[in-house]
mmCIF file of C-alpha atoms and ligand atoms in Angstrom:
data_model
loop_
_atom_site.group_PDB
_atom_site.id
_atom_site.type_symbol
_atom_site.label_atom_id
_atom_site.label_comp_id
_atom_site.label_asym_id
_atom_site.label_seq_id
_atom_site.Cartn_x
_atom_site.Cartn_y
_atom_site.Cartn_z
ATOM 1 C CA MET A 1 3.700 -14.063 27.050
ATOM 2 C CA LYS A 2 4.274 -15.526 23.599
ATOM 3 C CA HIS A 3 4.563 -12.798 20.992
ATOM 4 C CA ARG A 4 2.282 -13.516 18.069
ATOM 5 C CA LYS A 5 2.982 -12.472 14.502
ATOM 6 C CA LEU A 6 2.139 -9.170 12.901
ATOM 7 C CA VAL A 7 1.232 -9.017 9.248
ATOM 8 C CA ILE A 8 2.350 -6.014 7.195
ATOM 9 C CA LEU A 9 0.461 -5.523 3.930
ATOM 10 C CA GLY A 10 1.769 -3.075 1.311
ATOM 11 C CA THR A 11 -0.660 -1.266 -0.986
ATOM 12 C CA GLY A 12 1.502 1.571 -2.390
ATOM 13 C CA GLY A 13 1.207 5.315 -1.721
ATOM 14 C CA THR A 14 3.788 8.004 -1.043
ATOM 15 C CA ILE A 15 5.301 5.865 1.692
ATOM 16 C CA ALA A 16 6.482 3.686 -1.227
ATOM 17 C CA GLY A 17 7.234 6.698 -3.450
ATOM 18 C CA LYS A 18 10.454 7.517 -5.298
ATOM 19 C CA ALA A 19 11.766 10.936 -6.350
ATOM 20 C CA ASP A 20 14.854 11.745 -8.452
ATOM 21 C CA HIS A 21 16.357 13.899 -5.695
ATOM 22 C CA ALA A 22 16.371 13.430 -1.948
ATOM 23 C CA ALA A 23 15.409 17.098 -1.527
ATOM 24 C CA ASP A 24 12.207 16.645 -3.525
ATOM 25 C CA ASN A 25 9.243 15.924 -1.262
ATOM 26 C CA ILE A 26 6.468 16.445 -3.792
ATOM 27 C CA GLY A 27 7.750 15.636 -7.304
ATOM 28 C CA TYR A 28 7.847 11.870 -6.781
ATOM 29 C CA THR A 29 6.077 8.848 -8.184
ATOM 30 C CA ALA A 30 4.005 7.023 -5.569
ATOM 31 C CA ALA A 31 3.900 3.241 -5.208
ATOM 32 C CA LYS A 32 7.381 2.284 -6.482
ATOM 33 C CA VAL A 33 9.137 0.662 -3.518
ATOM 34 C CA GLY A 34 8.066 -2.854 -2.518
ATOM 35 C CA ILE A 35 6.949 -3.612 1.034
ATOM 36 C CA ASP A 36 9.980 -5.818 1.731
ATOM 37 C CA GLN A 37 12.355 -3.056 0.661
ATOM 38 C CA LEU A 38 10.450 -0.573 2.818
ATOM 39 C CA LEU A 39 10.717 -2.844 5.833
ATOM 40 C CA ALA A 40 14.389 -3.564 5.179
ATOM 41 C CA ALA A 41 14.988 0.146 5.855
ATOM 42 C CA ILE A 42 13.658 -0.347 9.409
ATOM 43 C CA PRO A 43 15.972 -3.053 10.836
ATOM 44 C CA ALA A 44 14.874 -2.340 14.415
ATOM 45 C CA LEU A 45 11.506 -3.663 13.417
ATOM 46 C CA THR A 46 12.091 -6.647 11.243
ATOM 47 C CA GLY A 47 15.008 -8.340 13.012
ATOM 48 C CA SER A 48 12.656 -10.276 15.293
ATOM 49 C CA GLY A 49 11.239 -12.635 12.656
ATOM 50 C CA LEU A 50 7.758 -11.923 13.982
ATOM 51 C CA PHE A 51 6.541 -10.330 10.785
ATOM 52 C CA ILE A 52 4.830 -11.624 7.682
ATOM 53 C CA SER A 53 4.836 -9.150 4.811
ATOM 54 C CA GLU A 54 2.849 -9.204 1.612
ATOM 55 C CA GLN A 55 2.388 -6.834 -1.322
ATOM 56 C CA VAL A 56 -1.355 -6.661 -1.943
ATOM 57 C CA SER A 57 -1.212 -3.872 -4.525
ATOM 58 C CA GLN A 58 1.104 -1.114 -5.688
ATOM 59 C CA VAL A 59 -1.101 1.945 -6.307
ATOM 60 C CA ASP A 60 -1.138 5.664 -5.769
ATOM 61 C CA SER A 61 -4.185 5.763 -3.497
ATOM 62 C CA LYS A 62 -5.756 8.556 -5.553
ATOM 63 C CA ASP A 63 -6.377 5.689 -8.018
ATOM 64 C CA MET A 64 -7.818 3.312 -5.410
ATOM 65 C CA SER A 65 -10.306 0.889 -6.910
ATOM 66 C CA PHE A 66 -13.003 -1.497 -5.733
ATOM 67 C CA ASP A 67 -10.890 -4.391 -7.008
ATOM 68 C CA VAL A 68 -8.002 -3.469 -4.723
ATOM 69 C CA TRP A 69 -10.440 -3.032 -1.826
ATOM 70 C CA ALA A 70 -11.902 -6.475 -2.418
ATOM 71 C CA GLN A 71 -8.405 -8.036 -2.601
ATOM 72 C CA LEU A 72 -7.307 -6.222 0.535
ATOM 73 C CA ALA A 73 -10.443 -7.215 2.463
ATOM 74 C CA ALA A 74 -9.856 -10.842 1.454
ATOM 75 C CA ARG A 75 -6.236 -10.791 2.705
ATOM 76 C CA VAL A 76 -7.258 -9.038 5.932
ATOM 77 C CA ARG A 77 -9.985 -11.622 6.511
ATOM 78 C CA HIS A 78 -7.508 -14.440 5.810
ATOM 79 C CA PHE A 79 -4.867 -13.212 8.267
ATOM 80 C CA LEU A 80 -7.343 -12.188 10.986
ATOM 81 C CA ALA A 81 -8.588 -15.776 11.081
ATOM 82 C CA ASP A 82 -5.065 -17.034 11.952
ATOM 83 C CA ASP A 83 -4.711 -17.490 15.746
ATOM 84 C CA ASP A 84 -0.988 -16.881 15.430
ATOM 85 C CA VAL A 85 -1.583 -13.360 14.091
ATOM 86 C CA GLN A 86 -1.937 -10.563 16.624
ATOM 87 C CA GLY A 87 -2.820 -7.811 14.176
ATOM 88 C CA ILE A 88 -2.293 -6.266 10.770
ATOM 89 C CA VAL A 89 -0.494 -3.106 9.627
ATOM 90 C CA ILE A 90 -1.302 -1.764 6.157
ATOM 91 C CA THR A 91 0.871 0.771 4.358
ATOM 92 C CA HIS A 92 -1.349 3.009 2.218
ATOM 93 C CA GLY A 93 -1.400 6.325 0.375
ATOM 94 C CA THR A 94 -2.760 9.253 2.332
ATOM 95 C CA ASP A 95 -5.245 10.467 -0.292
ATOM 96 C CA THR A 96 -7.926 7.831 0.233
ATOM 97 C CA LEU A 97 -6.673 6.268 3.456
ATOM 98 C CA GLU A 98 -9.817 7.360 5.315
ATOM 99 C CA GLU A 99 -11.996 5.609 2.728
ATOM 100 C CA THR A 100 -10.090 2.325 2.893
ATOM 101 C CA ALA A 101 -10.106 2.515 6.706
ATOM 102 C CA TYR A 102 -13.859 2.988 6.801
ATOM 103 C CA PHE A 103 -14.417 0.296 4.168
ATOM 104 C CA LEU A 104 -12.315 -2.268 6.057
ATOM 105 C CA GLN A 105 -13.965 -1.401 9.358
ATOM 106 C CA SER A 106 -17.392 -1.864 7.785
ATOM 107 C CA VAL A 107 -16.684 -5.171 6.088
ATOM 108 C CA CYS A 108 -14.268 -6.817 8.550
ATOM 109 C CA GLN A 109 -15.344 -5.368 11.937
ATOM 110 C CA PRO A 110 -12.128 -6.803 13.341
ATOM 111 C CA ALA A 111 -11.748 -7.810 16.964
ATOM 112 C CA LYS A 112 -7.967 -7.620 16.336
ATOM 113 C CA PRO A 113 -6.178 -4.384 15.363
ATOM 114 C CA VAL A 114 -5.923 -3.391 11.708
ATOM 115 C CA VAL A 115 -3.690 -0.319 11.565
ATOM 116 C CA LEU A 116 -3.342 1.756 8.418
ATOM 117 C CA THR A 117 -0.287 3.924 8.084
ATOM 118 C CA CYS A 118 1.217 6.151 5.429
ATOM 119 C CA ALA A 119 3.687 8.938 4.719
ATOM 120 C CA MET A 120 3.585 12.456 3.372
ATOM 121 C CA ARG A 121 7.142 12.218 2.036
ATOM 122 C CA PRO A 122 8.463 9.606 -0.376
ATOM 123 C CA ALA A 123 10.798 6.805 0.718
ATOM 124 C CA THR A 124 13.680 8.595 -1.049
ATOM 125 C CA ALA A 125 13.301 11.862 0.952
ATOM 126 C CA LEU A 126 16.160 13.226 3.030
ATOM 127 C CA ALA A 127 13.988 12.780 6.102
ATOM 128 C CA PRO A 128 11.175 10.393 5.206
ATOM 129 C CA ASP A 129 8.294 10.099 7.669
ATOM 130 C CA GLY A 130 7.289 6.595 6.577
ATOM 131 C CA PRO A 131 9.650 4.504 8.762
ATOM 132 C CA GLN A 132 8.584 6.247 11.992
ATOM 133 C CA ASN A 133 4.916 5.936 11.025
ATOM 134 C CA VAL A 134 5.387 2.192 10.444
ATOM 135 C CA MET A 135 7.136 1.847 13.827
ATOM 136 C CA ASP A 136 4.244 3.700 15.488
ATOM 137 C CA ALA A 137 1.658 1.583 13.667
ATOM 138 C CA VAL A 138 3.414 -1.566 14.864
ATOM 139 C CA ALA A 139 3.377 -0.244 18.451
ATOM 140 C CA VAL A 140 -0.391 0.256 18.152
ATOM 141 C CA ALA A 141 -0.958 -3.179 16.609
ATOM 142 C CA ARG A 142 1.075 -4.712 19.468
ATOM 143 C CA HIS A 143 -1.050 -3.029 22.167
ATOM 144 C CA PRO A 144 -2.840 -5.821 24.073
ATOM 145 C CA GLU A 145 -6.255 -4.134 23.917
ATOM 146 C CA ALA A 146 -6.094 -2.760 20.384
ATOM 147 C CA CYS A 147 -9.022 -3.642 18.145
ATOM 148 C CA GLY A 148 -10.810 -2.375 15.063
ATOM 149 C CA VAL A 149 -9.457 -0.348 12.164
ATOM 150 C CA VAL A 150 -7.413 2.714 13.082
ATOM 151 C CA ALA A 151 -5.032 5.000 11.223
ATOM 152 C CA VAL A 152 -1.638 6.121 12.513
ATOM 153 C CA CYS A 153 0.155 9.163 11.156
ATOM 154 C CA ALA A 154 2.636 11.555 12.777
ATOM 155 C CA GLY A 155 2.300 9.862 16.159
ATOM 156 C CA THR A 156 -1.473 10.228 16.277
ATOM 157 C CA VAL A 157 -4.005 7.387 16.269
ATOM 158 C CA HIS A 158 -7.365 8.059 14.592
ATOM 159 C CA SER A 159 -10.436 5.844 14.386
ATOM 160 C CA ALA A 160 -11.656 4.690 10.974
ATOM 161 C CA LEU A 161 -14.903 6.494 11.636
ATOM 162 C CA ASP A 162 -13.427 9.915 12.335
ATOM 163 C CA VAL A 163 -10.179 10.114 10.374
ATOM 164 C CA GLN A 164 -9.944 12.649 7.529
ATOM 165 C CA LYS A 165 -7.020 13.989 5.551
ATOM 166 C CA VAL A 166 -7.064 17.715 6.218
ATOM 167 C CA HIS A 167 -3.735 18.956 4.873
ATOM 168 C CA PRO A 168 -2.044 18.442 1.489
ATOM 169 C CA TYR A 169 1.552 18.890 2.693
ATOM 170 C CA LYS A 170 2.142 18.817 6.467
ATOM 171 C CA LEU A 171 3.443 15.563 7.932
ATOM 172 C CA ASP A 172 0.578 15.630 10.436
ATOM 173 C CA ALA A 173 -2.005 15.579 7.657
ATOM 174 C CA PHE A 174 -4.949 13.920 9.425
ATOM 175 C CA SER A 175 -7.579 14.951 11.926
ATOM 176 C CA SER A 176 -10.341 13.197 13.828
ATOM 177 C CA GLY A 177 -12.360 16.425 13.895
ATOM 178 C CA ASP A 178 -14.234 17.181 17.076
ATOM 179 C CA ALA A 179 -14.261 13.482 18.085
ATOM 180 C CA GLY A 180 -10.528 13.815 18.773
ATOM 181 C CA PRO A 181 -7.856 11.154 18.257
ATOM 182 C CA VAL A 182 -7.892 7.724 19.901
ATOM 183 C CA GLY A 183 -4.413 8.335 21.264
ATOM 184 C CA TYR A 184 -0.780 9.209 20.641
ATOM 185 C CA VAL A 185 2.292 7.052 20.166
ATOM 186 C CA GLU A 186 5.275 8.377 22.080
ATOM 187 C CA GLU A 187 8.625 6.545 21.877
ATOM 188 C CA GLY A 188 6.901 3.286 21.057
ATOM 189 C CA ARG A 189 4.257 3.590 23.770
ATOM 190 C CA LEU A 190 0.603 4.188 23.153
ATOM 191 C CA ARG A 191 -1.092 6.859 25.263
ATOM 192 C CA LEU A 192 -4.775 6.082 24.940
ATOM 193 C CA LEU A 193 -7.142 9.061 25.138
ATOM 194 C CA ARG A 194 -10.448 7.276 24.745
ATOM 195 C CA ASN A 195 -11.942 3.818 24.345
ATOM 196 C CA TRP A 196 -11.046 1.759 21.318
ATOM 197 C CA PRO A 197 -13.652 2.535 18.707
ATOM 198 C CA PHE A 198 -16.363 -0.095 18.677
ATOM 199 C CA PRO A 199 -16.568 -2.022 15.463
ATOM 200 C CA GLN A 200 -19.854 -1.094 13.747
ATOM 201 C CA THR A 201 -22.136 -3.506 12.057
ATOM 202 C CA GLY A 202 -21.806 -3.808 8.343
ATOM 203 C CA ILE A 203 -21.890 -6.252 5.502
ATOM 204 C CA ALA A 204 -19.903 -9.470 5.887
ATOM 205 C CA CYS A 205 -16.505 -9.509 4.232
ATOM 206 C CA ALA A 206 -17.303 -12.779 2.467
ATOM 207 C CA ALA A 207 -20.157 -11.035 0.619
ATOM 208 C CA ILE A 208 -17.716 -8.420 -0.701
ATOM 209 C CA GLU A 209 -15.621 -11.123 -2.335
ATOM 210 C CA LYS A 210 -18.666 -12.115 -4.394
ATOM 211 C CA VAL A 211 -19.542 -8.654 -5.735
ATOM 212 C CA ALA A 212 -19.266 -8.698 -9.523
ATOM 213 C CA THR A 213 -20.438 -5.136 -10.195
ATOM 214 C CA TRP A 214 -20.292 -2.452 -7.581
ATOM 215 C CA PRO A 215 -23.408 -0.285 -7.363
ATOM 216 C CA ARG A 216 -22.681 3.163 -8.767
ATOM 217 C CA VAL A 217 -22.923 5.814 -6.037
ATOM 218 C CA GLU A 218 -21.683 9.347 -6.679
ATOM 219 C CA ILE A 219 -21.222 12.526 -4.658
ATOM 220 C CA VAL A 220 -22.684 15.894 -5.608
ATOM 221 C CA MET A 221 -21.916 19.071 -3.726
ATOM 222 C CA ASN A 222 -23.995 22.059 -2.755
ATOM 223 C CA TYR A 223 -22.539 25.489 -3.530
ATOM 224 C CA ALA A 224 -23.666 28.908 -4.704
ATOM 225 C CA GLY A 225 -25.458 28.474 -8.019
ATOM 226 C CA ALA A 226 -25.828 24.679 -7.687
ATOM 227 C CA SER A 227 -28.432 23.144 -9.987
ATOM 228 C CA ALA A 228 -30.049 19.797 -10.778
ATOM 229 C CA LEU A 229 -28.023 19.350 -13.984
ATOM 230 C CA MET A 230 -25.421 17.005 -12.531
ATOM 231 C CA VAL A 231 -28.058 14.935 -10.763
ATOM 232 C CA GLN A 232 -30.030 14.513 -13.979
ATOM 233 C CA ALA A 233 -26.905 13.482 -15.913
ATOM 234 C CA LEU A 234 -26.065 10.866 -13.277
ATOM 235 C CA VAL A 235 -29.625 9.535 -13.129
ATOM 236 C CA ASP A 236 -29.614 9.248 -16.937
ATOM 237 C CA GLN A 237 -26.473 7.096 -16.601
ATOM 238 C CA GLY A 238 -28.128 4.736 -14.142
ATOM 239 C CA VAL A 239 -26.624 5.909 -10.857
ATOM 240 C CA ARG A 240 -28.111 3.951 -7.937
ATOM 241 C CA GLY A 241 -27.261 6.278 -5.117
ATOM 242 C CA LEU A 242 -26.228 9.875 -4.550
ATOM 243 C CA VAL A 243 -24.630 11.474 -1.523
ATOM 244 C CA VAL A 244 -25.043 15.209 -1.353
ATOM 245 C CA ALA A 245 -22.282 17.107 0.411
ATOM 246 C CA GLY A 246 -24.577 19.830 1.681
ATOM 247 C CA THR A 247 -23.596 23.196 3.069
ATOM 248 C CA GLY A 248 -23.714 23.786 6.850
ATOM 249 C CA ASN A 249 -26.333 21.610 8.523
ATOM 250 C CA GLY A 250 -26.838 19.664 5.281
ATOM 251 C CA THR A 251 -28.626 22.484 3.493
ATOM 252 C CA ILE A 252 -29.142 22.170 -0.265
ATOM 253 C CA HIS A 253 -29.834 24.810 -2.951
ATOM 254 C CA GLU A 254 -33.528 24.645 -3.867
ATOM 255 C CA ASP A 255 -32.772 23.748 -7.513
ATOM 256 C CA LEU A 256 -30.385 20.933 -6.559
ATOM 257 C CA GLN A 257 -32.841 19.759 -3.894
ATOM 258 C CA ALA A 258 -35.652 19.582 -6.480
ATOM 259 C CA GLY A 259 -33.439 17.389 -8.705
ATOM 260 C CA LEU A 260 -32.490 15.138 -5.781
ATOM 261 C CA LEU A 261 -36.121 14.696 -4.741
ATOM 262 C CA ARG A 262 -37.059 13.774 -8.315
ATOM 263 C CA ALA A 263 -34.210 11.235 -8.371
ATOM 264 C CA GLN A 264 -35.326 9.852 -5.008
ATOM 265 C CA ALA A 265 -38.899 9.487 -6.255
ATOM 266 C CA SER A 266 -37.571 7.486 -9.223
ATOM 267 C CA GLY A 267 -35.819 4.995 -6.875
ATOM 268 C CA VAL A 268 -32.301 6.453 -6.534
ATOM 269 C CA ARG A 269 -31.110 6.329 -2.886
ATOM 270 C CA ILE A 270 -30.164 9.813 -1.626
ATOM 271 C CA VAL A 271 -28.164 10.632 1.511
ATOM 272 C CA ARG A 272 -27.473 14.098 2.884
ATOM 273 C CA SER A 273 -24.097 14.877 4.471
ATOM 274 C CA THR A 274 -22.242 18.104 5.141
ATOM 275 C CA ARG A 275 -19.167 19.532 3.466
ATOM 276 C CA CYS A 276 -18.160 21.030 6.863
ATOM 277 C CA LEU A 277 -15.047 19.301 8.183
ATOM 278 C CA GLU A 278 -16.214 19.182 11.782
ATOM 279 C CA GLY A 279 -19.453 18.347 13.571
ATOM 280 C CA ARG A 280 -22.341 16.394 12.154
ATOM 281 C CA ILE A 281 -25.753 17.150 10.704
ATOM 282 C CA LEU A 282 -28.399 17.679 13.366
ATOM 283 C CA PRO A 283 -31.638 16.173 12.077
ATOM 284 C CA LEU A 284 -34.673 18.400 11.506
ATOM 285 C CA SER A 285 -38.125 16.876 11.446
ATOM 286 C CA GLY A 286 -39.706 16.826 8.004
ATOM 287 C CA ASN A 287 -36.430 16.436 6.093
ATOM 288 C CA ALA A 288 -37.249 14.377 3.011
ATOM 289 C CA ILE A 289 -33.627 13.238 2.538
ATOM 290 C CA ALA A 290 -32.001 10.900 5.097
ATOM 291 C CA ASP A 291 -28.855 12.218 6.785
ATOM 292 C CA SER A 292 -25.496 10.472 6.866
ATOM 293 C CA GLN A 293 -25.447 9.841 10.643
ATOM 294 C CA GLY A 294 -22.252 11.776 11.098
ATOM 295 C CA LEU A 295 -20.374 10.280 8.153
ATOM 296 C CA SER A 296 -18.365 12.529 5.868
ATOM 297 C CA PRO A 297 -19.477 12.564 2.199
ATOM 298 C CA VAL A 298 -16.841 9.998 1.107
ATOM 299 C CA LYS A 299 -17.666 7.639 3.971
ATOM 300 C CA ALA A 300 -21.424 8.098 3.504
ATOM 301 C CA ARG A 301 -20.862 7.029 -0.100
ATOM 302 C CA ILE A 302 -19.143 3.806 1.021
ATOM 303 C CA ALA A 303 -21.916 3.111 3.563
ATOM 304 C CA LEU A 304 -24.552 3.567 0.861
ATOM 305 C CA MET A 305 -22.663 1.344 -1.582
ATOM 306 C CA LEU A 306 -22.369 -1.419 1.010
ATOM 307 C CA ASP A 307 -26.047 -1.066 1.815
ATOM 308 C CA LEU A 308 -26.884 -1.514 -1.861
ATOM 309 C CA VAL A 309 -24.542 -4.529 -2.090
ATOM 310 C CA ALA A 310 -26.364 -6.105 0.882
ATOM 311 C CA GLN A 311 -29.731 -5.276 -0.678
ATOM 312 C CA ASP A 312 -28.670 -6.880 -3.997
ATOM 313 C CA ALA A 313 -27.417 -9.997 -2.189
ATOM 314 C CA THR A 314 -30.766 -10.327 -0.362
ATOM 315 C CA SER A 315 -32.828 -9.906 -3.514
ATOM 316 C CA SER A 316 -30.723 -12.400 -5.474
ATOM 317 C CA ALA A 317 -31.072 -14.917 -2.577
ATOM 318 C CA VAL A 318 -34.867 -14.380 -2.603
ATOM 319 C CA GLY A 319 -34.869 -14.742 -6.407
ATOM 320 C CA GLN A 320 -33.043 -18.092 -6.144
ATOM 321 C CA ALA A 321 -35.342 -19.471 -3.395
HETATM 322 N N1 LIG B 401 -1.082 10.402 -3.850
HETATM 323 C C1 LIG B 401 -0.466 9.714 -2.731
HETATM 324 C C2 LIG B 401 -1.349 8.527 -2.371
HETATM 325 O O1 LIG B 401 -2.367 8.723 -1.829
HETATM 326 C C3 LIG B 401 -0.334 10.654 -1.592
HETATM 327 C C4 LIG B 401 0.234 10.068 -0.354
HETATM 328 O O2 LIG B 401 0.347 8.888 -0.145
HETATM 329 O O3 LIG B 401 0.599 10.885 0.527
HETATM 330 O O4 LIG B 401 -0.993 7.409 -2.673
#
């Protein structure tokens, strides 16, 4: 069988980080090493000539922006349309990897694999984890049945829907919660534990490229002593949507809830999620605030933003008709 090309897109992160000393795993600057230099350190991978690499951005993913997302989605869309391309690997910071994964899954819904990978140690570390993670990501992207957006870190494959960063330091920093991982990569072989995650429906990628102003959607959290103050401040600033990271089964302090219901009555879209790391909100009849359908607060925020983008596109099309 003819081997098709794999595309490797660099976006920055710790995987491209540099520290002054090889023994320093945390005092580094992220997003310093270019994708070609990163790949040159993995000769086993790149010798074949079956790779196309491109630097899409060079950011610490804590600073991820809508502009970078739009650029990345455009490059992913471009390469996915090429019959010669089998799949895409994206190197990314760990901090917002789960958000980018969910965003790309929602807007691209790829039938080919799009595999995000990362590192918890900089490229200059004595024992960096980036090269192995890239090798594992490539093994996943090469799997004949791979599809959709997944994340690969420390030999574990997570779906875009379930992946969350759960540890600030360990090399195995991600979890799929109670859904469990999609599989493991062992010595270059993928051991699949469940079906490839089905691409969900979402807004078309082409529509994302046309967004001039992203709808403002923020996250508020429930905690002891929570109030409506934050909600009011955000409404005053024209927020269009709010995701509440509720406690437990999406419960909300009565004062915060009163503020959210007022905001909802004034036209702000409100979604209820849970700050619990595992499980999902079980709906109760009579709940005045919609629940996030199992999405974490950060992913529920992206879903709501994309919904508002789609809504804006529909109303501007109706306005022009
Ligand atoms: N702050 C870094 C980033 O997200 C952390 C990492 O990549 O591990 O880009």
